[in-house]
CSV table of C-alpha atoms in Angstrom, one decimal:
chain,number,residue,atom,x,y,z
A,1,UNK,CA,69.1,24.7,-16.2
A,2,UNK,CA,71.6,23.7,-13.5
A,3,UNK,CA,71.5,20.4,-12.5
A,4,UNK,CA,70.0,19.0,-15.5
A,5,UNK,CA,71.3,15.5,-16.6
A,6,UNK,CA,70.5,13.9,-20.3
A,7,UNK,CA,70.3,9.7,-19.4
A,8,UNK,CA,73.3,9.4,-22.2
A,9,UNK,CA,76.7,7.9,-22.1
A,10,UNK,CA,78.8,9.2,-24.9
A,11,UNK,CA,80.1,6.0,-26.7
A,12,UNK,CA,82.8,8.2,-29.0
A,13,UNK,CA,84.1,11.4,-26.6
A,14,UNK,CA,86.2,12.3,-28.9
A,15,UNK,CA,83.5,13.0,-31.5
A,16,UNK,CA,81.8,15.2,-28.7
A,17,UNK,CA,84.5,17.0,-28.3
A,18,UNK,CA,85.2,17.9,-31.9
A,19,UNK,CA,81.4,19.0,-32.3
A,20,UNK,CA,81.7,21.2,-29.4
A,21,UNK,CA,84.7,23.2,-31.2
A,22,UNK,CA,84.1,22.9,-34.8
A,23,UNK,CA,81.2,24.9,-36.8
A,24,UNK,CA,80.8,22.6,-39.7
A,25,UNK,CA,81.6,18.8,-39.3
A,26,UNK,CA,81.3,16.0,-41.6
A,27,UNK,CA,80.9,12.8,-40.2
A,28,UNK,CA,81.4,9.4,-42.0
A,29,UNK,CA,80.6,5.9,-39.8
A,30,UNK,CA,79.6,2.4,-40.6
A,31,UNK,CA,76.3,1.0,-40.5
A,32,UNK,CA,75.6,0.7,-36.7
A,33,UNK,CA,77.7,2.8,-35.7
A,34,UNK,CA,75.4,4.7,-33.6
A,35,UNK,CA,75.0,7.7,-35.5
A,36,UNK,CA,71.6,9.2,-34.4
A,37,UNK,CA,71.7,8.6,-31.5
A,38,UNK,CA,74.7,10.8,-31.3
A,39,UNK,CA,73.5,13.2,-33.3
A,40,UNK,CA,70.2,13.8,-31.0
A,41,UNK,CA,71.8,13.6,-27.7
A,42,UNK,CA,74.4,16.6,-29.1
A,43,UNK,CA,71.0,18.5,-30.3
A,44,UNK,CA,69.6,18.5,-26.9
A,45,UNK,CA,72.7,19.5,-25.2
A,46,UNK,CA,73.3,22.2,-27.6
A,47,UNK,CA,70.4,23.6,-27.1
A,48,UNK,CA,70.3,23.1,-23.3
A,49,UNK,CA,73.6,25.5,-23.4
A,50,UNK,CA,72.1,27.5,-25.9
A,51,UNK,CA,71.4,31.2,-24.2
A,52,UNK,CA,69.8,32.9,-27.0
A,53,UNK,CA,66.4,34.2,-27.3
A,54,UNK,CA,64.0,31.1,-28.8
A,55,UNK,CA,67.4,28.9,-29.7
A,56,UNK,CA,66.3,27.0,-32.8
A,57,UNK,CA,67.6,23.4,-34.0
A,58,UNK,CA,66.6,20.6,-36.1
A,59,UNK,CA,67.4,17.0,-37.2
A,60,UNK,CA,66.9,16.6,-40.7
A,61,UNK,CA,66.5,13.2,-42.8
A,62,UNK,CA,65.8,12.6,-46.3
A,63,UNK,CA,62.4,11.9,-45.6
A,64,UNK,CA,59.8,13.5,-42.7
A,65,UNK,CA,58.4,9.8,-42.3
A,66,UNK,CA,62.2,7.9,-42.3
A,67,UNK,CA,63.5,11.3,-40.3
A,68,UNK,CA,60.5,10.6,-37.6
A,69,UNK,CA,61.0,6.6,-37.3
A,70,UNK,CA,65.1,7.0,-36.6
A,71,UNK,CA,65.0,9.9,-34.9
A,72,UNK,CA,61.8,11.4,-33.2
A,73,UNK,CA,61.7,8.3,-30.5
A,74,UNK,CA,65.3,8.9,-29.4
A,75,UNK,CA,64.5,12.8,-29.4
A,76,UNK,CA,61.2,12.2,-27.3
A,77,UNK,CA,63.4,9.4,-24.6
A,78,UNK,CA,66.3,11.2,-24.4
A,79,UNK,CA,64.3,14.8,-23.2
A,80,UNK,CA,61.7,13.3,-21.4
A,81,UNK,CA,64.1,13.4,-17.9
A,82,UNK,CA,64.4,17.5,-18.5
A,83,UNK,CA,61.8,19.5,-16.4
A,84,UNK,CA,58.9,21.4,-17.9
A,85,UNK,CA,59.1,20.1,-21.5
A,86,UNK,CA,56.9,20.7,-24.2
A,87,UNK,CA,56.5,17.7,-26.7
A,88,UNK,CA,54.3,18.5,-29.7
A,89,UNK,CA,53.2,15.0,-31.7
A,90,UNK,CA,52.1,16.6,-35.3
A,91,UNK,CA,55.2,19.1,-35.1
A,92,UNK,CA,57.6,16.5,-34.0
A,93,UNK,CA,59.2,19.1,-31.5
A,94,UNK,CA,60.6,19.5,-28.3
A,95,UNK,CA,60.5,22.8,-26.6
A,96,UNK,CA,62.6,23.1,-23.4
A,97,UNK,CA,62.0,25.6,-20.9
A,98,UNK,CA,64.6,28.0,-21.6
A,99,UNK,CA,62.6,28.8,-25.0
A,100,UNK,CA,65.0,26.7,-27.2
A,101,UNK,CA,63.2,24.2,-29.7
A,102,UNK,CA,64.8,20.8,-31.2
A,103,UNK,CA,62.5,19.9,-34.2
A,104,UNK,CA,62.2,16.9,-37.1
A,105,UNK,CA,62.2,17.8,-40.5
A,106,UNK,CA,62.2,16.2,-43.9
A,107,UNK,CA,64.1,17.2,-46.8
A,108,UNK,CA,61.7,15.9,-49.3
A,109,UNK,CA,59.6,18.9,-48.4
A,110,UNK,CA,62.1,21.9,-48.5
A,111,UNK,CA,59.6,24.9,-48.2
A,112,UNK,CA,59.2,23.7,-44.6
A,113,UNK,CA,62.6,24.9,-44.0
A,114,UNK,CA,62.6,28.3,-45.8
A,115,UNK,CA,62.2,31.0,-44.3
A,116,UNK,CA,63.5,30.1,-40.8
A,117,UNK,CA,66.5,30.3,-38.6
A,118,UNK,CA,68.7,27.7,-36.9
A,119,UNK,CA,71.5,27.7,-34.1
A,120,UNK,CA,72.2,24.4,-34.9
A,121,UNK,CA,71.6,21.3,-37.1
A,122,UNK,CA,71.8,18.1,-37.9
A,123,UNK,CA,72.1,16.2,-41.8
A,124,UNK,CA,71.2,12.3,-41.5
A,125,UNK,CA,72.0,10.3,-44.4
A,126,UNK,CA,73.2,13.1,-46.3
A,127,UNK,CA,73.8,11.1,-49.3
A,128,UNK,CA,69.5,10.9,-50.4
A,129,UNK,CA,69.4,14.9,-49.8
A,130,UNK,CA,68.9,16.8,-52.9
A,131,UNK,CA,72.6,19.4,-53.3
A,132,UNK,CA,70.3,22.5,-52.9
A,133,UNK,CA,68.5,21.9,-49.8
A,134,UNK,CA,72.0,22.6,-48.1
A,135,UNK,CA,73.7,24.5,-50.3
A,136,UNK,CA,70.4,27.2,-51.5
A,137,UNK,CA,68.2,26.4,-47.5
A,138,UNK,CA,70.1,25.4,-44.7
A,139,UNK,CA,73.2,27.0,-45.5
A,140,UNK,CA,71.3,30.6,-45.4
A,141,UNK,CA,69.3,30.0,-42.4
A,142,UNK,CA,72.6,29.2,-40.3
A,143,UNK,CA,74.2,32.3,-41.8
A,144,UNK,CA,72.5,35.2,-39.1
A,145,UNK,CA,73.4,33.4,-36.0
A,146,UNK,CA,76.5,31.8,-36.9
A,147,UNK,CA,74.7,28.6,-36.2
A,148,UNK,CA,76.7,24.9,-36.8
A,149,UNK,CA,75.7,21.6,-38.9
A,150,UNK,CA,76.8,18.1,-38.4
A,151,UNK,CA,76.7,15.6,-41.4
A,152,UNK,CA,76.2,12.4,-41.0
A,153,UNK,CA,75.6,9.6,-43.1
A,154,UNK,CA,77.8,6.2,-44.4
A,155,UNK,CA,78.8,5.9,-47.9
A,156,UNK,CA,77.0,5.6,-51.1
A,157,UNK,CA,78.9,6.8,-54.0
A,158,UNK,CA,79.7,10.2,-55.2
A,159,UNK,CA,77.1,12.8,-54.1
A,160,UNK,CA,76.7,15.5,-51.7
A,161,UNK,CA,77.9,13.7,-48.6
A,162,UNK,CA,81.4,12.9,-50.4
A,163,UNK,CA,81.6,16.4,-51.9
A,164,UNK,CA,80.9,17.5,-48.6
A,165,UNK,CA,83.6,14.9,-47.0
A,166,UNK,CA,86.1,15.7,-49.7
A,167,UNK,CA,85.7,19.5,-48.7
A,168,UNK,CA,85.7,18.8,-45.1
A,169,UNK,CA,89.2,16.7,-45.4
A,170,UNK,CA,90.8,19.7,-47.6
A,171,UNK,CA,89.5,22.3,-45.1
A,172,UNK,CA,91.1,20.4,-42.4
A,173,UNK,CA,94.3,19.7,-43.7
A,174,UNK,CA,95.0,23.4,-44.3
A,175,UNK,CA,93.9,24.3,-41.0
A,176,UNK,CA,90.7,25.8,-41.6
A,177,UNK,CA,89.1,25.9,-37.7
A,178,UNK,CA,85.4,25.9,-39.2
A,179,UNK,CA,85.4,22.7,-40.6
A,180,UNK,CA,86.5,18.5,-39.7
A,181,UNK,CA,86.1,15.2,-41.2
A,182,UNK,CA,85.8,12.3,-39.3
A,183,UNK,CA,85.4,8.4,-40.6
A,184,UNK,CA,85.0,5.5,-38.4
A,185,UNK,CA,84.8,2.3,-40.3
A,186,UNK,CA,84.0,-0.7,-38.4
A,187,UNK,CA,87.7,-1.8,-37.8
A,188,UNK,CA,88.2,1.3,-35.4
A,189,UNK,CA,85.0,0.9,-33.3
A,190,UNK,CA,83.6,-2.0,-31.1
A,191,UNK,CA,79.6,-1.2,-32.0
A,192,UNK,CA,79.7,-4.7,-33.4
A,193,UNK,CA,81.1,-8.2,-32.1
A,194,UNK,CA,84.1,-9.3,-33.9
A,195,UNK,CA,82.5,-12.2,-35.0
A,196,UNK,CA,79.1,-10.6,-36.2
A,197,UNK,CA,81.6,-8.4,-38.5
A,198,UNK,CA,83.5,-10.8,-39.6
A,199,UNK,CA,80.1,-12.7,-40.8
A,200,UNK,CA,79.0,-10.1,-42.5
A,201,UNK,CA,82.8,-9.8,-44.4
A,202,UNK,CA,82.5,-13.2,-45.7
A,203,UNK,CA,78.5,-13.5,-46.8
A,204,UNK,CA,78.6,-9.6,-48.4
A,205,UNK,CA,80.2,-8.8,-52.1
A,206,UNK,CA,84.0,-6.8,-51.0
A,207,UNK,CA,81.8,-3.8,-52.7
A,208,UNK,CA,79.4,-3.6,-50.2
A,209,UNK,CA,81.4,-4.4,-46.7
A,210,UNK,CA,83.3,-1.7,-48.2
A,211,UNK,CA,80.7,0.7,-48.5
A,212,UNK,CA,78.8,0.2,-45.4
A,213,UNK,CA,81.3,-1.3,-42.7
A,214,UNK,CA,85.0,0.4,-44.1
A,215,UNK,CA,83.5,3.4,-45.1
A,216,UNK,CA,84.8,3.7,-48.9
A,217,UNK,CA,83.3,6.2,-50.9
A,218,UNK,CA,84.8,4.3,-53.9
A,219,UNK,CA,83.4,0.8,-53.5
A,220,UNK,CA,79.7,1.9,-54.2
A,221,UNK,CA,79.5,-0.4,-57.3
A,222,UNK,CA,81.4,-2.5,-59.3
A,223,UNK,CA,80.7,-1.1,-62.7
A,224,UNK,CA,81.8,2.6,-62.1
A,225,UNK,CA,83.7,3.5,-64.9
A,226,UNK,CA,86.3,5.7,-63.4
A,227,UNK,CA,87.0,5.2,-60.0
A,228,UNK,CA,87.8,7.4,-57.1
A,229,UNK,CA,91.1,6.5,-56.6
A,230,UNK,CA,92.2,7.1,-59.8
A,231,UNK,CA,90.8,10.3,-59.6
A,232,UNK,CA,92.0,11.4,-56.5
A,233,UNK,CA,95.5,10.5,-58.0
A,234,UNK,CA,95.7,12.4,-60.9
A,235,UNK,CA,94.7,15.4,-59.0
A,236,UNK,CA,97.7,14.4,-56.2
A,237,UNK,CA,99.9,14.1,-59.7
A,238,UNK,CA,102.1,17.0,-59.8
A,239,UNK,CA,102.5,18.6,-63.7
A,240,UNK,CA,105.3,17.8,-65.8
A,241,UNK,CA,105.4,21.0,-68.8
A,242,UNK,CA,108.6,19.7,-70.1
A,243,UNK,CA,106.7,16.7,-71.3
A,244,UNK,CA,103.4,17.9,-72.0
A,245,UNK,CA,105.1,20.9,-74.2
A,246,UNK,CA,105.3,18.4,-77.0
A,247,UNK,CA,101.7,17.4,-77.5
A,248,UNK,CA,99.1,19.8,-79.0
A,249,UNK,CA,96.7,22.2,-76.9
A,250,UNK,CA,93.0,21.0,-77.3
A,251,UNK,CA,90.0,22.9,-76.2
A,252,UNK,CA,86.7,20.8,-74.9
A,253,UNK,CA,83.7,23.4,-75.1
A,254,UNK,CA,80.1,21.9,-73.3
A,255,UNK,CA,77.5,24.0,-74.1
A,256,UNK,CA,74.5,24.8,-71.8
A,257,UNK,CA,72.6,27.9,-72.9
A,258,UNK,CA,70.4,29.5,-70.1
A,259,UNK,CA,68.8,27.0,-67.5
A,260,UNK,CA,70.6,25.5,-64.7
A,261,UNK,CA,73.9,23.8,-66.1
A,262,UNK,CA,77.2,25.2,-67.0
A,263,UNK,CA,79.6,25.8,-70.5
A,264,UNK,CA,82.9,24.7,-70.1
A,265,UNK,CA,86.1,25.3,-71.5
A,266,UNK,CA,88.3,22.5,-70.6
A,267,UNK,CA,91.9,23.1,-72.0
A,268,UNK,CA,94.6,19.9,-72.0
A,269,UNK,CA,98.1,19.5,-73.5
A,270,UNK,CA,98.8,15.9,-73.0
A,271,UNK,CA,98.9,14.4,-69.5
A,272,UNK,CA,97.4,17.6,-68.3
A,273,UNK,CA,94.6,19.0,-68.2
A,274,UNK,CA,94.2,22.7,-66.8
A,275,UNK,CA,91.7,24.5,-64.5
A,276,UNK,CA,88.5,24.7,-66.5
A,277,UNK,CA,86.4,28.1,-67.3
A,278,UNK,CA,83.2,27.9,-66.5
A,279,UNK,CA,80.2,30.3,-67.4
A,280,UNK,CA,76.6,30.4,-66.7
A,281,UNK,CA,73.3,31.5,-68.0
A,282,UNK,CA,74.7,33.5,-71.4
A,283,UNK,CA,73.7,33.3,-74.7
A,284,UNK,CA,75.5,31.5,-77.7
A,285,UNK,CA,76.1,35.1,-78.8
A,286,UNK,CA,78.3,35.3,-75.2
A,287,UNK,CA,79.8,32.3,-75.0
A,288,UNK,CA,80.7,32.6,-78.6
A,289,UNK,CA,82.5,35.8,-77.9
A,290,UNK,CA,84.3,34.1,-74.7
A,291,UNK,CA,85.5,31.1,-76.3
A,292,UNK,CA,87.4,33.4,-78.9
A,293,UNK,CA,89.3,35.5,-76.5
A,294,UNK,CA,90.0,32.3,-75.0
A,295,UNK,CA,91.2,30.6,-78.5
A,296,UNK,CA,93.2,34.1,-79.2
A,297,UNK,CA,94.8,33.8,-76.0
A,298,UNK,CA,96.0,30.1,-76.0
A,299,UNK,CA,96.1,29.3,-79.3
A,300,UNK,CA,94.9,25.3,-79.9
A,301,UNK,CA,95.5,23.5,-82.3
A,302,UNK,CA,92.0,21.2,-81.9
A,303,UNK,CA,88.7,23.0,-80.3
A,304,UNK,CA,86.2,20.2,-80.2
A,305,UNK,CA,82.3,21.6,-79.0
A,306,UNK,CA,79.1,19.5,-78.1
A,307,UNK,CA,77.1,19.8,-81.1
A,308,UNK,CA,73.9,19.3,-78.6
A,309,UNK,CA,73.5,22.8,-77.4
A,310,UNK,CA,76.1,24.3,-79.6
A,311,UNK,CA,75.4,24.4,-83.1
A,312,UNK,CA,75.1,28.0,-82.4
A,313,UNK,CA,78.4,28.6,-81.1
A,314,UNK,CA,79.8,26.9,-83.9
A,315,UNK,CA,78.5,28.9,-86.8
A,316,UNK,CA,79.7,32.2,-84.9
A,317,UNK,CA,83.0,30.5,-83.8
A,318,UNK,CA,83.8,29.8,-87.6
A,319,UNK,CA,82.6,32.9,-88.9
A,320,UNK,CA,85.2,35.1,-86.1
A,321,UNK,CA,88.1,32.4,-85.8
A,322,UNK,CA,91.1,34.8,-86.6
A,323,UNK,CA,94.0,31.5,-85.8
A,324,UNK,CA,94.4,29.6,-89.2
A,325,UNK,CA,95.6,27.0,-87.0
A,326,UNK,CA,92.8,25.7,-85.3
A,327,UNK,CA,90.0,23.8,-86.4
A,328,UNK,CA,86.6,23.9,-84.9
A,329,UNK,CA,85.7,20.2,-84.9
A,330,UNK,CA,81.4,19.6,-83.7
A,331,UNK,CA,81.0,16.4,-81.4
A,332,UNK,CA,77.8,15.0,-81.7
A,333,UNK,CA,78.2,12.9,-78.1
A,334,UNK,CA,75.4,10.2,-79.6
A,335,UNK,CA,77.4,9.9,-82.8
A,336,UNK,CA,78.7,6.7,-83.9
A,337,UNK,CA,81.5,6.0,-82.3
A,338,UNK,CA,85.4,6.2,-84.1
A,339,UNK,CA,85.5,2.3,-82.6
A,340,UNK,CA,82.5,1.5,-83.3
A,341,UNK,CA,83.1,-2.1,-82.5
A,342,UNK,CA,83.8,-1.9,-78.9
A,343,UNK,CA,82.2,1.3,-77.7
A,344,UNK,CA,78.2,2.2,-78.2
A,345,UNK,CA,78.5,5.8,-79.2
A,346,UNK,CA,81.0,9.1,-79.5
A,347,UNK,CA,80.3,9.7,-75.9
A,348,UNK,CA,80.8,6.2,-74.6
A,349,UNK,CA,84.6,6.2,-76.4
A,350,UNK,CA,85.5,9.7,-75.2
A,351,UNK,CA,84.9,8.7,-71.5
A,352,UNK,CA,87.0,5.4,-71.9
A,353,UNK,CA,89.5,8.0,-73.0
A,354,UNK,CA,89.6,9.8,-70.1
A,355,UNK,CA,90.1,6.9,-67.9
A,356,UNK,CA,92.9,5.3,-70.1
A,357,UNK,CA,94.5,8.7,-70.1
A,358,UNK,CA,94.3,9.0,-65.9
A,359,UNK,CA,95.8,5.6,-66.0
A,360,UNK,CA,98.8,6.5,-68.3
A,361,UNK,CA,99.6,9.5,-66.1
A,362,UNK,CA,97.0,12.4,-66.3
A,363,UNK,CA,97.1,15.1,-64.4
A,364,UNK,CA,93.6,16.6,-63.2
A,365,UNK,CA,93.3,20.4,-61.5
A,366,UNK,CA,91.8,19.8,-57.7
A,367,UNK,CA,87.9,20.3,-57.6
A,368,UNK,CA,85.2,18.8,-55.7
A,369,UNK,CA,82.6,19.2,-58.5
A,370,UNK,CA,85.2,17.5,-61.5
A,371,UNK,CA,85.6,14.7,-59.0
A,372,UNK,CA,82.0,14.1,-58.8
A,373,UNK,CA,81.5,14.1,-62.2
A,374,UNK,CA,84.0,11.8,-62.9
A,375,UNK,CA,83.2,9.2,-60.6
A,376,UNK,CA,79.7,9.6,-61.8
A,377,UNK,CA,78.8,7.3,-64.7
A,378,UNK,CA,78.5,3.1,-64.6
A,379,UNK,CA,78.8,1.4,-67.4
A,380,UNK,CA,77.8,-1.7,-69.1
A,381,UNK,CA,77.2,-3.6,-72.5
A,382,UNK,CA,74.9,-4.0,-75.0
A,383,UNK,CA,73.9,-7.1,-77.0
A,384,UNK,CA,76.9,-6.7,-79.2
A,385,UNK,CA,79.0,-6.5,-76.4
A,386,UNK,CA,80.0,-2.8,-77.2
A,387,UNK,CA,81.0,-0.4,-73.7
A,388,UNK,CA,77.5,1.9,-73.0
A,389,UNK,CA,78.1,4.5,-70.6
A,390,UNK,CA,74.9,5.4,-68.0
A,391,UNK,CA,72.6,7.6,-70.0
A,392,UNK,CA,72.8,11.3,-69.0
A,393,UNK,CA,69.3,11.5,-67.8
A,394,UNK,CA,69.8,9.1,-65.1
A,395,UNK,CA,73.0,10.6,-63.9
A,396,UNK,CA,71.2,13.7,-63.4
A,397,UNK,CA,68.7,12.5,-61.7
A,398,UNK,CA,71.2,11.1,-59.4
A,399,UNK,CA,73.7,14.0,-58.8
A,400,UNK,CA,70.9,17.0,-59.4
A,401,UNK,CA,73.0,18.2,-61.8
A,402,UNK,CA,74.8,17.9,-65.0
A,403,UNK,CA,78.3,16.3,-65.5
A,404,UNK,CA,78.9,19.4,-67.6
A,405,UNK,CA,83.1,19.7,-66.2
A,406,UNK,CA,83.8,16.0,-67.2
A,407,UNK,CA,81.8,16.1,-70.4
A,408,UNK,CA,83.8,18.9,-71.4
A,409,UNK,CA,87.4,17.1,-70.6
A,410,UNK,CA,86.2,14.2,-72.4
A,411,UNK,CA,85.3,16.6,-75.6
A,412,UNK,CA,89.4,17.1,-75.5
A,413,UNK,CA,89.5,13.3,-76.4
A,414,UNK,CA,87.3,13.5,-79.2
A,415,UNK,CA,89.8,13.4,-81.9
A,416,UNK,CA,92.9,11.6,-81.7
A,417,UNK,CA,96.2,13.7,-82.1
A,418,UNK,CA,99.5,13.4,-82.3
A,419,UNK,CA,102.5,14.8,-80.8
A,420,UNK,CA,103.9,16.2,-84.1
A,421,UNK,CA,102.7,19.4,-83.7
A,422,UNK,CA,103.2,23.4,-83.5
A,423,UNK,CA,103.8,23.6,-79.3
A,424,UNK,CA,107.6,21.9,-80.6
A,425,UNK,CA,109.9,23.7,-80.9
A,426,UNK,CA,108.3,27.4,-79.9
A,427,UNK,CA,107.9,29.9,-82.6
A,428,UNK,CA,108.2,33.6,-82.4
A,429,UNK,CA,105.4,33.3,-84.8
A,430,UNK,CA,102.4,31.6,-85.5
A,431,UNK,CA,102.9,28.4,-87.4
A,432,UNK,CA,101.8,28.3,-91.6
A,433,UNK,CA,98.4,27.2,-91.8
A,434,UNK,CA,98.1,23.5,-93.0
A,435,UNK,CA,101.4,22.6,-91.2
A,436,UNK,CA,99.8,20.1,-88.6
A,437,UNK,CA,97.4,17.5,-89.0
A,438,UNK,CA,95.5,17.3,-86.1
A,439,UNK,CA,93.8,13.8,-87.7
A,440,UNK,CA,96.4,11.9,-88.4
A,441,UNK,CA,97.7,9.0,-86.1
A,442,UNK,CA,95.3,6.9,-83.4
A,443,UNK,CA,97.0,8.9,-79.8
A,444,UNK,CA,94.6,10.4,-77.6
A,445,UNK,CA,97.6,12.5,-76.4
């Protein structure tokens, strides 16, 4: 189609120009910004260029209603100049005369997306998309043409868009051609009057212009128990063994028999905490067997297991334990709490463990998925003015999944320790039974 001109003057060239060489692209902007209609215009190019047979690509918002009143107009305005198109109302496509097809989707209805192909696509507000309509959908369907996908969305809090931002950045920095992270907050653009942003800094809460104009994935609410940053720091924080050598090993186990979560073995000594194991869809019987080659192996002093979906894994642990020196120790996570005083349950008093211990100096293995679950959970108090910790249920619902990496971290808080124990000095052999106390003293090591 020679000759052909799309009406549209590309406000950010540079973000052209890093679509047009990158597969996978993750882009972060403020409110404003103008983010779709970017995202259309590229569409219609792409396709344009696009010299296979029956080219396929797609915008696709949360909803088919919201995707259709943000994005169909544009699509419609922006192809009408192109010779011999075909616009189809109840499909919300456009069909260009080279065969190539840009069409509106919604990902509240996800079986109208399997079972096709796509050169190219677009994510809008990535954030309200359900993990597996990427990850177990899209994903696939660019896989036999090698198609590309461009995310876009601002920030709200830890979810798919900032796993998928996180990963982008991490991609990037080691050089990885397929994938790019770009942010514009509102200080680096001009799509707003200086004095329209500067209203809107001094009549919103610091959360909020942070979240929708500076582009902070941290500053999604004020009651977040553990915060990105802090996060993000302990898994900068480089290990210190000499130090940690002195405190006791402790095993979290988080039980999840069958269905769609995970068991985790989380092992810590001290300020850190190593990479975690983690197993899906096996039987107590299996997990039981794992978690003893892992305690043969390492050798704890403390392993602490959810009693929820582990009772089972319990009773067998104890019957095949062959280390005198560990004791099996069942968490019930909505127990009374050690503190009962300030903290509403077990589970509420493990968490503010974690986040003391990131604070003192904790050292976190890199993962997208532990940061997520980390940065999950708000918090607030009761009548009694006792810490409650965001009920499991509703975080979820939120993240389509379960915090099951962080809930097995904070199982390595559930009993306090001490650093008197058998990791100082090393033995050639294994320590009496009964020579450590893993009870005594009030450190969370």
């Amino acid at each position: 189609m020679e000759g052909v001109e799309i009406p549209y003057t590309p406000r950010y060239p540079e973000v052209h120009e890093t679509l047009e060489r990158t597969r996978f692209v993750v882009l972060v902007a403020h409110r404003r910004f103008g983010k779709t209609v970017l995202a259309v215009n590229h569409l219609l190019k792409m396709a344009l260029l696009c010299r296979r047979e029956r080219g396929s690509f797609a915008y696709v918002g949360p909803f088919r209603n919201q995707a259709k009143a943000v994005a169909w107009d544009y699509l419609k305005a922006y192809s009408a100049p192109l010779p011999g198109i075909q616009v189809n109302e109840s499909e919300l496509s456009v069909l260009l005369p080279s065969g190539a097809r840009v069409r509106i989707f919604g990902a509240d209805n996800p079986d109208a997306l399997r079972g096709l192909y796509f050169d190219g696509i677009v994510l809008d507000e990535v954030a309200d998309m359900k993990p597996d309509v990427w990850e177990s959908i899209i994903q696939p369907a660019l896989a036999d043409r090698g198609g590309w996908a461009l995310f876009i969305g601002t920030p709200k809090g830890i979810n798919l868009f900032s796993q998928l931002y996180f990963r982008a950045v991490d991609l990037q920095a080691a050089a990885d051609p397929d994938w790019a992270a770009l942010s514009f907050p509102v200080t680096a653009t001009s799509a707003l009057p200086p004095a329209e942003v500067d209203r809107l800094r001094r009549e919103q809460s610091d959360n909020i212009f942070r979240q929708e104009f500076l582009c902070d994935f941290s500053a999604s609410t004020d009651n977040v128990l553990i915060t990105l940053d802090e996060v993000d720091a302990a898994m900068r924080r480089p290990a210190v063994p000499e130090t940690a050598a002195a405190w006791p090993l402790v095993i979290g186990v988080d039980v999840a028999r069958f269905g769609d979560d995970a068991t985790v073995f989380f092992r810590r000594r001290g300020h850190i905490a190593f990479m975690p194991d983690v197993l899906r869809k096996l039987s107590n019987v299996d997990v039981a067997h794992r978690l003893m080659a892992c305690i043969d192996e390492h050798r704890p002093v403390l392993v602490c297991i959810d009693q929820g979906q582990g009772t089972g894994v319990i009773d067998l642990v104890r019957d095949l334990i062959r280390t005198p020196e560990t004791s099996i120790v069942e968490v019930p996570f909505g127990s009374r709490a050690l503190k009962p005083e300030r903290f509403f349950n077990r589970r509420a008093e493990m968490w503010v463990a974690i986040r003391d211990w990131l604070r003192a100096g904790g050292r976190l293995p890199p993962g997208d998925a532990l940061r997520a679950d980390l940065t999950a959970p708000t918090y607030d108090y009761d009548a009694s003015g006792r810490l409650r910790l965001e009920a499991k249920d509703l975080i979820k619902e939120r993240l389509r999944r379960s915090t099951d990496l962080a809930d097995a971290l904070a199982l390595t808080f559930a009993v306090p320790v001490h650093p008197e124990s058998p990791c100082r000095p090393r033995r050639s052999s294994p320590p009496r039974p009964g020579r450590y106390n893993p009870f005594a003293g009030d450190a969370w090591g």
